[in-house]
Amino acid sequence: MNRTYALIGAAVATALLTACTTSMPTSAELDKLTQDIMARSFRAEGQAKLDRLSPDEDNRLCAESDQTGVALDPKVAQAIEARNLATIQPPTDGKFLGDWKQGEAIAQSGAGKTWTDKEGSVNGGNCYNCHQISKEELSYGTLGPSLYNYGKIRGVVNPGSAESKPIVEYTWGKLQNARAYNACSNMPRFGHKGILTEAQIKHVMALLLDPASPINK
Ligand code: HEC
């Protein structure tokens, strides 16, 4: 650890010295320096791998827009949505809904994707971190909209019916890959990024859409 900090310190000092004696470092040089510091500061462990240091094209475009404050060109946003939409597959057995009780447990669980999570251990959805869902759970984040009464508000009486098909398919798609409907969505791409399994997504679907789920009472 100390060696890492010493190396980072040396790298920063070199850059600053260079900046003082000659001209200011270019933005490309600073980017390279940041990359070097990041690469030395992190190591792959458990479920946290170093591929996170190299964002995919969609994350890169959205982060750039965030940092510069310049909104994405609508054509670029549409292209992001289109290529994410193309990743969405219907359920392999044609059934969209699982068991809402298991869905509630998945929504509650924040496990997964950190260096203390072992390879192959089961992840949670961490939904309450950003959404209100059941009324019983008083601790929730508000980055995303409230999902209380999600199915009821949308008039889902029978999730298998033709009338409910559009909302069932949209919800499935949103959970598979949130960028399909909102280019720079802050919601994790649960299916696309392999955070949740297909079975887990079905359970969460039931939590949101099953009329028997307490959130739709
Ligand atoms: C890091 C925060 C975050 C997490 C975790 C998260 N979401 Fe979201 N979610 C959002 C945001 C922000 C939106 C609204 C913007 C958007 O649509 O992308 C959203 C939108 C949604 C929508 C669409 C709502 C509508 O009315 O169209 C659904 C459904 C949803 N989330 C379900 C879930 C479920 C289920 C989970 C857990 C498996 C989850 N979210 C986890 C942030 C999150």
Short mmCIF file of N, CA, C and O and ligand atoms in Angstrom, two decimals, residues 125-127 130-131 143-145 147 150 154 170-171 174-175 182 185-188 190 196 204 208, ligand 1:
data_model
loop_
_atom_site.label_atom_id
_atom_site.label_comp_id
_atom_site.label_asym_id
_atom_site.label_seq_id
_atom_site.Cartn_x
_atom_site.Cartn_y
_atom_site.Cartn_z
N GLY A 125 -30.61 -7.26 -5.80
CA GLY A 125 -31.01 -6.21 -6.74
C GLY A 125 -30.80 -4.82 -6.18
O GLY A 125 -30.75 -3.85 -6.92
N ASN A 126 -30.73 -4.73 -4.82
CA ASN A 126 -30.46 -3.44 -4.19
C ASN A 126 -31.50 -2.38 -4.59
O ASN A 126 -31.22 -1.19 -4.59
N CYS A 127 -32.72 -2.83 -4.92
CA CYS A 127 -33.74 -1.91 -5.45
C CYS A 127 -34.12 -0.83 -4.44
O CYS A 127 -34.33 0.32 -4.82
N CYS A 130 -32.60 2.72 -4.21
CA CYS A 130 -33.02 3.82 -5.08
C CYS A 130 -34.53 4.00 -5.17
O CYS A 130 -34.99 5.01 -5.70
N HIS A 131 -35.30 3.00 -4.74
CA HIS A 131 -36.76 3.07 -4.92
C HIS A 131 -37.52 2.76 -3.62
O HIS A 131 -37.14 1.85 -2.89
N LEU A 143 -33.47 8.08 -5.50
CA LEU A 143 -32.87 8.40 -6.81
C LEU A 143 -33.83 8.00 -7.93
O LEU A 143 -33.98 8.70 -8.93
N GLY A 144 -34.51 6.89 -7.76
CA GLY A 144 -35.51 6.43 -8.73
C GLY A 144 -36.91 6.72 -8.23
O GLY A 144 -37.10 7.01 -7.04
N PRO A 145 -37.93 6.63 -9.11
CA PRO A 145 -39.31 6.90 -8.69
C PRO A 145 -39.82 5.82 -7.74
O PRO A 145 -39.31 4.70 -7.72
N LEU A 147 -41.94 2.82 -6.53
CA LEU A 147 -42.54 1.71 -7.27
C LEU A 147 -43.71 1.13 -6.48
O LEU A 147 -44.25 0.08 -6.84
N TYR A 150 -46.96 -0.18 -8.23
CA TYR A 150 -46.49 -0.14 -9.63
C TYR A 150 -47.49 -0.81 -10.59
O TYR A 150 -47.89 -0.21 -11.59
N ARG A 154 -50.89 0.94 -13.02
CA ARG A 154 -50.92 0.69 -14.47
C ARG A 154 -52.04 -0.25 -14.87
O ARG A 154 -52.10 -0.72 -16.02
N TYR A 170 -42.35 -3.98 -21.10
CA TYR A 170 -41.52 -2.81 -20.79
C TYR A 170 -40.76 -3.03 -19.47
O TYR A 170 -39.56 -2.76 -19.38
N THR A 171 -41.46 -3.54 -18.45
CA THR A 171 -40.83 -3.74 -17.14
C THR A 171 -39.70 -4.77 -17.25
O THR A 171 -38.61 -4.59 -16.69
N LYS A 174 -36.84 -3.04 -18.90
CA LYS A 174 -36.20 -2.07 -18.00
C LYS A 174 -35.26 -2.80 -17.03
O LYS A 174 -34.18 -2.32 -16.72
N LEU A 175 -35.70 -3.97 -16.55
CA LEU A 175 -34.86 -4.72 -15.61
C LEU A 175 -33.69 -5.40 -16.33
O LEU A 175 -32.62 -5.57 -15.77
N ASN A 182 -33.76 4.81 -21.62
CA ASN A 182 -33.26 6.08 -21.11
C ASN A 182 -31.73 6.00 -21.23
O ASN A 182 -31.08 5.34 -20.42
N SER A 185 -29.51 6.24 -18.16
CA SER A 185 -30.16 5.82 -16.92
C SER A 185 -29.12 5.49 -15.86
O SER A 185 -28.07 4.93 -16.17
N ASN A 186 -29.45 5.85 -14.61
CA ASN A 186 -28.55 5.51 -13.50
C ASN A 186 -28.87 4.15 -12.92
O ASN A 186 -28.26 3.73 -11.95
N MET A 187 -29.85 3.48 -13.49
CA MET A 187 -30.24 2.17 -12.94
C MET A 187 -29.32 1.07 -13.49
O MET A 187 -29.04 1.05 -14.68
N PRO A 188 -28.84 0.18 -12.62
CA PRO A 188 -27.96 -0.89 -13.10
C PRO A 188 -28.65 -1.72 -14.19
O PRO A 188 -29.85 -1.94 -14.16
N PHE A 190 -29.40 -4.84 -14.99
CA PHE A 190 -29.37 -6.10 -14.23
C PHE A 190 -29.17 -7.36 -15.07
O PHE A 190 -28.36 -8.20 -14.74
N LEU A 196 -28.24 -9.84 -12.08
CA LEU A 196 -29.28 -10.77 -11.63
C LEU A 196 -29.47 -11.86 -12.69
O LEU A 196 -29.32 -11.59 -13.89
N VAL A 204 -38.50 -10.51 -9.19
CA VAL A 204 -38.68 -9.07 -8.99
C VAL A 204 -39.87 -8.57 -9.84
O VAL A 204 -40.64 -7.71 -9.40
N LEU A 208 -43.35 -6.53 -8.56
CA LEU A 208 -43.88 -5.28 -9.13
C LEU A 208 -45.25 -5.46 -9.77
O LEU A 208 -46.07 -4.53 -9.76
C1 HEC B 1 -28.75 3.05 -8.53
C2 HEC B 1 -30.17 3.30 -8.45
C3 HEC B 1 -31.15 2.27 -8.90
C4 HEC B 1 -31.24 0.96 -8.53
C5 HEC B 1 -30.31 0.16 -7.63
C6 HEC B 1 -32.45 0.46 -9.13
N1 HEC B 1 -33.05 1.44 -9.87
FE1 HEC B 1 -34.79 1.29 -10.88
N2 HEC B 1 -34.59 3.19 -11.57
C7 HEC B 1 -33.61 4.06 -11.17
C8 HEC B 1 -33.85 5.36 -11.79
C9 HEC B 1 -32.98 6.59 -11.58
C10 HEC B 1 -35.01 5.23 -12.57
C11 HEC B 1 -35.70 6.34 -13.37
C12 HEC B 1 -34.89 6.75 -14.56
C13 HEC B 1 -34.89 5.69 -15.58
O1 HEC B 1 -35.99 5.26 -15.99
O2 HEC B 1 -33.84 5.27 -15.99
C14 HEC B 1 -35.45 3.86 -12.41
C15 HEC B 1 -36.56 3.33 -13.03
C16 HEC B 1 -37.10 2.08 -12.75
C17 HEC B 1 -38.31 1.54 -13.34
C18 HEC B 1 -39.19 2.24 -14.34
C19 HEC B 1 -40.28 2.99 -13.64
C20 HEC B 1 -41.33 3.56 -14.57
O3 HEC B 1 -42.35 4.02 -14.05
O4 HEC B 1 -41.12 3.57 -15.78
C21 HEC B 1 -38.51 0.30 -12.79
C22 HEC B 1 -39.65 -0.65 -13.08
C23 HEC B 1 -37.41 0.06 -11.87
N3 HEC B 1 -36.57 1.16 -11.87
C24 HEC B 1 -37.28 -1.08 -11.12
C25 HEC B 1 -36.14 -1.37 -10.35
C26 HEC B 1 -35.97 -2.63 -9.66
C27 HEC B 1 -36.99 -3.74 -9.56
C28 HEC B 1 -34.72 -2.58 -9.08
C29 HEC B 1 -33.99 -3.68 -8.36
C30 HEC B 1 -33.87 -4.94 -9.06
C31 HEC B 1 -34.16 -1.27 -9.40
N4 HEC B 1 -35.05 -0.58 -10.15
C32 HEC B 1 -32.92 -0.83 -8.97
C33 HEC B 1 -32.56 3.79 -10.33
C34 HEC B 1 -32.29 2.56 -9.75
#
